[in-house]
Every structure is written in C-alpha cells, then in structure tokens.
Coordinates of C-alpha atoms in Angstrom, one line a residue:
M1 CA 82.9 98.1 69.1
D2 CA 86.5 97.1 68.5
L3 CA 88.6 97.9 71.5
E4 CA 91.2 99.5 69.2
D5 CA 88.6 102.1 68.3
N6 CA 87.8 103.0 71.9
L7 CA 89.0 106.3 73.2
L8 CA 90.1 106.2 76.8
M9 CA 89.3 109.5 78.4
M10 CA 89.3 108.3 82.0
P11 CA 91.9 109.0 84.8
G12 CA 93.9 105.9 83.8
P13 CA 94.7 103.6 82.3
V14 CA 95.5 105.9 79.4
P15 CA 96.0 105.3 75.7
V16 CA 99.3 103.7 75.0
P17 CA 101.3 104.6 71.9
P18 CA 102.1 101.8 69.4
R19 CA 105.8 102.2 69.9
V20 CA 105.3 101.4 73.6
L21 CA 103.2 98.4 72.8
R22 CA 105.8 97.2 70.4
A23 CA 108.5 97.6 73.0
M24 CA 106.7 95.0 75.2
S25 CA 107.2 92.3 72.5
K26 CA 111.0 92.2 72.8
P27 CA 112.5 88.9 73.9
M28 CA 113.0 88.1 77.5
I29 CA 116.4 88.8 79.1
N30 CA 118.3 87.9 82.2
H31 CA 116.9 90.2 84.9
R32 CA 120.3 89.9 86.7
G33 CA 122.3 90.8 83.7
A34 CA 123.8 93.9 82.2
Q35 CA 121.0 94.5 79.7
F36 CA 118.3 94.7 82.4
S37 CA 120.6 96.8 84.5
G38 CA 121.0 99.3 81.7
I39 CA 117.2 99.5 81.2
Y40 CA 116.7 100.1 85.0
D41 CA 119.4 102.7 85.1
D42 CA 117.9 104.5 82.1
C43 CA 114.5 104.6 83.6
R44 CA 115.8 106.0 86.9
R45 CA 117.8 108.6 85.1
I46 CA 114.7 110.0 83.4
L47 CA 112.5 109.6 86.5
A48 CA 114.9 111.8 88.4
D49 CA 113.9 114.6 86.1
V50 CA 110.2 113.7 86.4
F51 CA 110.4 113.7 90.2
K52 CA 112.8 116.6 90.4
T53 CA 114.8 114.8 93.0
E54 CA 118.2 113.6 93.9
N55 CA 116.7 110.9 96.2
D56 CA 116.9 107.2 95.5
I57 CA 114.3 106.0 92.9
F58 CA 113.0 102.5 92.6
V59 CA 110.6 100.7 90.3
L60 CA 108.2 98.1 91.8
S61 CA 106.3 95.4 89.9
G62 CA 103.0 96.4 91.3
S63 CA 100.5 99.2 90.9
G64 CA 100.6 102.5 92.6
T65 CA 98.9 101.0 95.7
A66 CA 101.9 98.6 96.1
S67 CA 104.3 101.6 96.4
M68 CA 101.9 103.4 98.7
E69 CA 101.9 100.3 100.9
A70 CA 105.7 100.0 100.7
A71 CA 106.0 103.5 101.9
V72 CA 103.8 103.2 105.0
G73 CA 104.6 99.6 105.6
C74 CA 108.4 100.3 105.9
I75 CA 108.1 103.5 107.9
A76 CA 105.1 103.1 110.2
D77 CA 105.2 100.8 113.3
K78 CA 102.1 100.0 115.4
D79 CA 102.7 102.8 117.9
D80 CA 103.7 105.5 115.4
R81 CA 101.3 108.4 114.9
I82 CA 100.5 108.8 111.2
I83 CA 98.4 111.8 110.1
S84 CA 96.4 110.8 107.0
I85 CA 94.7 113.5 105.0
E86 CA 91.6 112.5 103.1
N87 CA 89.5 114.5 100.7
G88 CA 88.7 111.7 98.2
K89 CA 88.8 108.0 97.5
F90 CA 92.6 107.7 97.3
G91 CA 93.2 109.7 100.4
E92 CA 90.8 107.2 102.0
R93 CA 93.0 104.4 100.6
F94 CA 96.1 105.9 102.0
K95 CA 94.4 106.2 105.4
D96 CA 93.3 102.6 105.3
L97 CA 96.8 101.4 104.4
A98 CA 98.4 103.4 107.1
S99 CA 96.0 102.0 109.7
R100 CA 97.3 98.5 109.1
Y101 CA 100.8 99.5 110.1
G102 CA 100.6 102.5 112.4
S103 CA 98.3 104.5 114.7
V104 CA 96.4 106.6 112.3
V105 CA 95.1 110.1 113.0
P106 CA 92.5 110.7 110.2
L107 CA 92.2 114.3 108.9
E108 CA 89.0 113.9 106.9
F109 CA 87.3 116.4 104.7
E110 CA 84.3 116.2 102.4
W111 CA 85.4 114.6 99.1
G112 CA 86.3 117.4 96.7
S113 CA 86.7 120.1 99.5
S114 CA 90.0 121.7 100.3
V115 CA 92.5 120.7 103.0
D116 CA 92.5 122.9 106.1
L117 CA 96.1 123.5 106.8
D118 CA 95.4 125.0 110.3
M119 CA 93.8 121.7 111.3
L120 CA 96.9 119.9 110.0
E121 CA 99.3 122.1 111.9
A122 CA 97.2 121.5 115.1
Q123 CA 97.7 117.8 114.7
L124 CA 101.4 118.1 113.9
Q125 CA 101.9 120.1 117.1
E126 CA 100.9 117.0 119.0
G127 CA 103.6 115.0 117.2
A128 CA 103.6 112.6 114.3
K129 CA 106.0 110.3 112.5
A130 CA 104.6 111.0 109.1
V131 CA 101.9 112.7 107.1
T132 CA 100.2 111.0 104.1
M133 CA 98.4 112.9 101.4
V134 CA 97.3 112.5 97.8
H135 CA 98.6 115.4 95.7
N136 CA 96.2 115.1 92.8
E137 CA 92.9 113.5 94.0
T138 CA 91.4 112.1 90.8
S139 CA 88.2 110.9 92.5
A140 CA 87.3 114.6 93.0
G141 CA 89.5 116.4 90.5
I142 CA 91.3 118.5 93.1
L143 CA 95.0 119.4 93.4
N144 CA 96.0 119.5 97.0
P145 CA 98.6 121.8 98.5
A146 CA 101.7 119.5 98.6
E147 CA 104.2 122.3 99.0
Q148 CA 102.5 123.7 102.0
V149 CA 102.0 120.3 103.6
G150 CA 105.6 119.5 103.0
K151 CA 106.7 122.7 104.8
L152 CA 104.5 122.0 107.8
A153 CA 105.7 118.4 108.0
K154 CA 109.3 119.5 108.1
K155 CA 108.6 122.2 110.6
Y156 CA 107.3 119.6 113.1
G157 CA 109.8 116.9 112.2
A158 CA 107.4 114.6 110.4
L159 CA 108.0 112.7 107.2
F160 CA 105.9 113.6 104.2
I161 CA 104.6 110.6 102.2
M162 CA 102.9 111.8 99.0
D163 CA 100.8 110.0 96.4
G164 CA 101.8 111.6 93.2
V165 CA 100.2 108.8 91.1
T166 CA 98.3 111.2 88.8
S167 CA 100.4 114.3 89.0
L168 CA 104.0 113.1 88.4
G169 CA 104.7 113.2 84.7
G170 CA 101.8 115.6 84.0
D171 CA 102.0 118.5 86.4
N172 CA 104.5 120.5 88.4
V173 CA 106.0 118.3 91.2
F174 CA 109.2 119.3 93.0
V175 CA 109.9 116.4 95.3
D176 CA 113.1 117.9 96.9
D177 CA 112.0 121.5 97.0
W178 CA 108.7 120.5 98.7
G179 CA 110.4 118.2 101.2
V180 CA 108.6 115.0 100.0
D181 CA 110.3 112.1 101.7
V182 CA 108.5 109.4 99.7
A183 CA 106.7 110.2 96.4
V184 CA 104.8 107.6 94.5
V185 CA 103.7 107.4 90.8
G186 CA 101.9 104.8 88.8
S187 CA 102.9 103.7 85.3
Q188 CA 99.4 103.9 83.7
K189 CA 98.7 107.5 84.5
C190 CA 100.7 110.6 83.4
I191 CA 103.7 108.4 82.6
G192 CA 101.7 106.9 79.7
A193 CA 102.6 103.2 80.1
P194 CA 100.5 100.2 80.7
P195 CA 99.4 99.3 84.3
G196 CA 101.5 97.1 86.5
L197 CA 104.5 99.2 87.6
S198 CA 104.9 101.9 90.2
M199 CA 107.9 104.1 90.9
L200 CA 108.8 105.9 94.1
S201 CA 111.5 108.2 95.4
V202 CA 112.8 107.7 98.9
S203 CA 114.8 110.3 100.9
E204 CA 117.6 109.6 103.3
A205 CA 115.4 110.7 106.2
A206 CA 112.8 108.1 105.2
F207 CA 115.4 105.3 105.2
D208 CA 116.6 106.5 108.6
A209 CA 113.1 106.2 109.9
M210 CA 112.8 102.5 108.8
E211 CA 113.6 101.2 112.3
K212 CA 111.0 98.5 112.7
E213 CA 112.2 94.8 113.0
N214 CA 109.7 93.3 110.6
L215 CA 109.7 95.2 107.3
P216 CA 107.4 94.0 104.6
Y217 CA 108.9 91.1 102.6
Y218 CA 108.1 91.8 98.9
L219 CA 107.7 95.6 99.5
D220 CA 110.9 96.0 101.5
L221 CA 112.4 99.3 100.4
K222 CA 115.7 98.6 102.1
A223 CA 115.9 95.5 99.9
C224 CA 115.1 97.6 96.9
K225 CA 118.0 99.9 97.8
K226 CA 120.4 97.0 98.4
S227 CA 119.6 95.5 95.0
A228 CA 119.7 98.9 93.2
D229 CA 123.1 99.7 94.7
K230 CA 124.7 96.6 93.2
E231 CA 127.3 96.8 90.4
K232 CA 124.6 95.7 88.1
T233 CA 121.4 97.5 89.1
Q234 CA 118.5 95.1 89.7
T235 CA 115.4 94.5 91.7
P236 CA 115.1 92.2 94.8
Y237 CA 112.7 89.9 93.1
T238 CA 111.8 89.0 89.5
P239 CA 110.7 92.1 87.7
A240 CA 107.9 92.4 85.1
I241 CA 110.4 92.6 82.2
P242 CA 107.9 93.5 79.4
L243 CA 106.5 96.3 81.5
F244 CA 110.0 97.7 82.1
Y245 CA 110.5 97.7 78.3
A246 CA 107.3 99.7 78.1
L247 CA 108.2 102.1 80.9
Q248 CA 111.6 102.8 79.3
E249 CA 109.9 103.6 76.0
S250 CA 107.3 105.8 77.7
L251 CA 110.0 107.7 79.5
H252 CA 111.9 108.2 76.3
I253 CA 108.7 109.8 74.9
I254 CA 108.6 112.1 78.0
E255 CA 112.2 113.0 77.5
E256 CA 111.6 113.8 73.8
E257 CA 108.7 116.1 74.6
G258 CA 110.4 117.7 77.6
M259 CA 108.8 118.1 81.0
D260 CA 108.1 121.8 80.7
A261 CA 106.3 121.3 77.4
R262 CA 104.5 118.2 78.7
I263 CA 103.2 120.0 81.8
A264 CA 102.1 123.0 79.7
R265 CA 100.1 120.6 77.4
H266 CA 98.4 119.0 80.4
H267 CA 97.5 122.4 81.8
K268 CA 96.1 123.5 78.5
G269 CA 94.1 120.4 78.0
A270 CA 92.4 120.6 81.4
A271 CA 91.7 124.3 81.0
A272 CA 90.0 123.5 77.7
V273 CA 87.7 121.0 79.5
R274 CA 86.8 123.6 82.1
A275 CA 86.1 126.2 79.5
A276 CA 83.8 123.9 77.6
M277 CA 82.0 123.0 80.8
D278 CA 81.5 126.7 81.7
A279 CA 80.1 127.3 78.2
M280 CA 77.5 124.6 78.9
G281 CA 76.7 125.8 82.4
I282 CA 78.1 122.7 84.0
E283 CA 79.6 123.2 87.5
M284 CA 83.0 121.9 88.5
F285 CA 82.9 119.6 91.5
P286 CA 85.9 120.7 93.7
Q287 CA 85.5 123.4 96.3
L288 CA 88.7 125.3 96.2
S289 CA 90.6 127.4 98.7
E290 CA 93.6 129.7 98.2
Y291 CA 95.8 126.6 98.6
S292 CA 94.0 124.2 96.3
A293 CA 93.4 124.1 92.6
Y294 CA 91.6 122.2 89.9
S295 CA 93.4 119.1 88.8
N296 CA 95.4 119.5 85.5
T297 CA 95.1 115.8 84.6
V298 CA 91.5 114.9 85.3
S299 CA 88.5 117.2 85.5
A300 CA 85.5 116.4 87.8
M301 CA 82.1 118.0 87.1
K302 CA 78.7 117.8 88.8
A303 CA 76.2 115.9 86.7
P304 CA 73.6 118.3 85.1
A305 CA 70.1 118.5 86.5
G306 CA 67.9 115.7 85.1
M307 CA 70.8 113.5 84.0
D308 CA 73.0 111.3 86.2
S309 CA 76.6 110.6 85.3
E310 CA 76.0 106.9 84.8
T311 CA 73.6 107.7 81.9
L312 CA 76.2 110.0 80.4
K313 CA 78.9 107.4 80.6
K314 CA 76.7 104.9 78.8
E315 CA 75.7 107.4 76.1
M316 CA 79.4 108.3 75.6
M317 CA 80.4 104.6 75.4
K318 CA 78.0 104.1 72.5
S319 CA 80.2 106.5 70.6
G320 CA 83.4 104.6 71.6
I321 CA 84.5 107.2 74.3
T322 CA 85.2 106.1 77.8
I323 CA 84.8 108.7 80.6
A324 CA 84.6 108.1 84.3
G325 CA 81.8 108.6 86.8
G326 CA 81.9 109.1 90.5
Q327 CA 83.1 106.6 93.1
A328 CA 81.4 105.4 96.2
H329 CA 78.8 107.9 97.4
L330 CA 79.6 110.1 94.4
K331 CA 78.4 107.5 91.9
G332 CA 75.8 109.1 89.5
K333 CA 76.5 112.6 90.9
I334 CA 79.7 113.5 89.1
F335 CA 81.5 112.7 85.9
R336 CA 85.3 112.9 85.2
I337 CA 87.3 113.4 82.1
G338 CA 91.0 112.4 82.0
S339 CA 93.4 114.4 79.9
M340 CA 96.7 112.9 80.8
A341 CA 99.8 111.3 79.3
N342 CA 99.2 110.6 75.6
V343 CA 95.8 112.2 75.2
S344 CA 95.9 114.7 72.4
Y345 CA 94.1 117.9 71.8
R346 CA 92.1 116.1 69.1
D347 CA 91.1 113.5 71.7
I348 CA 89.9 116.2 74.0
L349 CA 87.9 118.0 71.3
S350 CA 86.3 114.7 70.2
T351 CA 85.2 114.0 73.7
L352 CA 83.8 117.5 74.3
Q353 CA 81.9 117.5 71.0
Q354 CA 80.3 114.2 71.9
I355 CA 79.4 115.3 75.4
E356 CA 77.8 118.3 73.8
V357 CA 75.8 116.1 71.5
V358 CA 74.6 113.9 74.4
F359 CA 73.6 116.9 76.4
K360 CA 71.7 118.4 73.5
K361 CA 69.9 115.0 73.0
N362 CA 68.9 115.0 76.7
G363 CA 67.9 118.7 76.9
V364 CA 70.8 119.8 79.0
V365 CA 71.9 122.4 76.4
S366 CA 69.9 124.0 73.7
E367 CA 72.5 124.3 70.9
L368 CA 75.7 122.7 69.7
G369 CA 78.9 124.5 69.3
P370 CA 79.6 126.8 72.2
A371 CA 81.5 124.2 74.3
T372 CA 83.6 123.1 71.4
E373 CA 84.4 126.7 70.5
A374 CA 85.4 127.5 74.0
A375 CA 87.8 124.6 74.1
I376 CA 89.3 125.5 70.8
E377 CA 89.9 129.0 72.0
V378 CA 92.0 127.6 74.9
L379 CA 93.8 124.9 73.0
Y380 CA 94.8 126.9 69.9
K381 CA 95.1 130.5 71.0

C-alpha cells in the first residue's frame, strides 16, 4: 500500500498536513542571520501560549528524549537525590536517564496504575533535588496528576521536571500555575510536526540549580539561553533548519485553531474512542484514582479475549490504518489508538469502523454499528 494512503493512528508520529510538508522545502538560510532569528522568535512566542508559561523556551534539534536528558543532565549531579516516578515505559526512560546523572530514588508503580501521592510525599520529606514524571504516559494511556505533583515538589523545595511530550499542544497544561520547572514536548506528537525537534521551558529556579561543573556539551541549557538571549536569537549549534520551518508552520496551525478549541477537539476525540470501546465491551487499560484520568491524546485498551493486540495491528494494517500495540511486557496484551494533533473526527471514525469489522470477523462482537454509533454520538452531539 502506498504510504500516502496509510492512516497513522498511533501515539506519534502523527499525520503531517501538506502545508507543513511544503514548508520544509524552502531554501536553506543562514542560521546566524535575521531570518532564522525571526523564525525562532515566532516559534517561541506561540509556544509560550502552548506551555502557558513566562519561563524561557528553547528548541533543540533532537527528539523529546534529548530534552529529557538535557533537563536531568544539567540539573542532577552524582550525589543529588532525584525521585523518578514510573508507571509506564516513558517514566522508566526518565528514571534511566536520571540514573546516569544523579542518585535516583525510583517510585515505581504497575504500568497503567495511578501514582500514589502519599508515597511521593514520604520520599520528598527525606529531601530531593528534583522529581521527574511523565504527565501523559502514552504507553499506558494514563494522565498523571502533574498539578498535585508540582505542589508537593514546591512544598518540599524540589524542582519538578515534567515530560509533557504527548500532552502539550493537545491537553490542558499550565506550566507556571503547576510549578513545573522544566517541561518538555516533542515535535511529532500534539504539536503536529515531523519528528526531530523538542521544545522545553526552563524556570529561573532550574537555571539556579545548574551548579555542576561539567554540564552536557550539546545539551547544555545554559548555552541555549546564552544563544537565545543574543540580539539575533539563535541556537548554540547548527539547527535542523527544515524542521524549524515545519515547526513554525505547525505552530501557526495551532494558533489559527486556538488552544481552547484544540484541547476541546482532543478531549472529544478520545471520549469518542472510549465510548466506542464501551459499546463493544472492550475494557480500558488504565487503573484510575481520584487524581488520575484517561489520556486525552491516546487511548489504551486491553486486548479482547481470544485475540492478541499484535493480530489486531496486523489486521488493521491490511486496511491501511496503523495503530499501536503494547510495549515491553504489555506486548500483545493492549492496543492503543492515538487521536492527537492533526487527526480528524473522520480519521477516528474510520479507525473505529475498521476495528469493529476486524472484531466482527474474529468473533469479538456479534454485530456492526454500535461502536460507530456511540462514537458519532460523542463527536457530533
């Protein structure tokens, strides 16, 4: 099947609009000149509204993991106590990154289960330089309590480093109000651009905490600030210029839609997926508490009895629709549907209709229609 006909319904990369792809074909420019400076400034201006912050914002030529490493690599020294919250694959990644720079205190929960805030507070009472957490854990489809974690971190004088890779640009994130000292987002998720860039906001307190002698070289956030503060805004090292073109165009799309409308669209899309699953008797994977919620950008469901998720993925791919399965020990046990960035209601309905067909073919459901009707009721009511 032609790749142009394939529908990406995974938790990133996401479908990229033609106007964004066209933007990448612009001629190369001087990355130390006024034209690039204007692009960078424009991106940072719009990102400030996405992040809801007055903190410094930087764009790195590297995926979200690069910005995650920049955050912990610049802040954590070998003897610094870093509490790393894990309830999914990317929380595990944050923990592993932090362990290379500081003394990690892992706060581990079953993937897809909720964070125990009392356990976090007990660890904070013993002292910590920082807390790391993934806001929207796509590996498990759960939205973690960033606001509450931010308050606890501030109460005990710890920095809060948050992975917002799959929430910023698609869900409510209030960096300043929540006390997030470093927040990270990737270009290929809710921002709706191609992979390869990541953006992060950095508070004054986070900069003050960068006391170690040997900061990372390429991922030095102090160097990012020094370059961004120049008369002509720039990056410390050569940026991926075509990706900056794409990022600027994607951010213009966000600005045209408006953040409130964009967030409402993401919420409705995920609610439609959940309604369809409920209509088919498919169980959601996350185990929620009063402080957690289902993700509004990617839905994670348990594979139905008698059909593993890898089979479902293959059957969906035959129809040109790419969904995701589970990672690591969840492989074959769950499936995930992304509904972020440029995914339309039509895309969501097409995916749900085809899942219903595959389930009918494999004896999971007895009739076609209820799931699609349930989704339509949510999307167009």
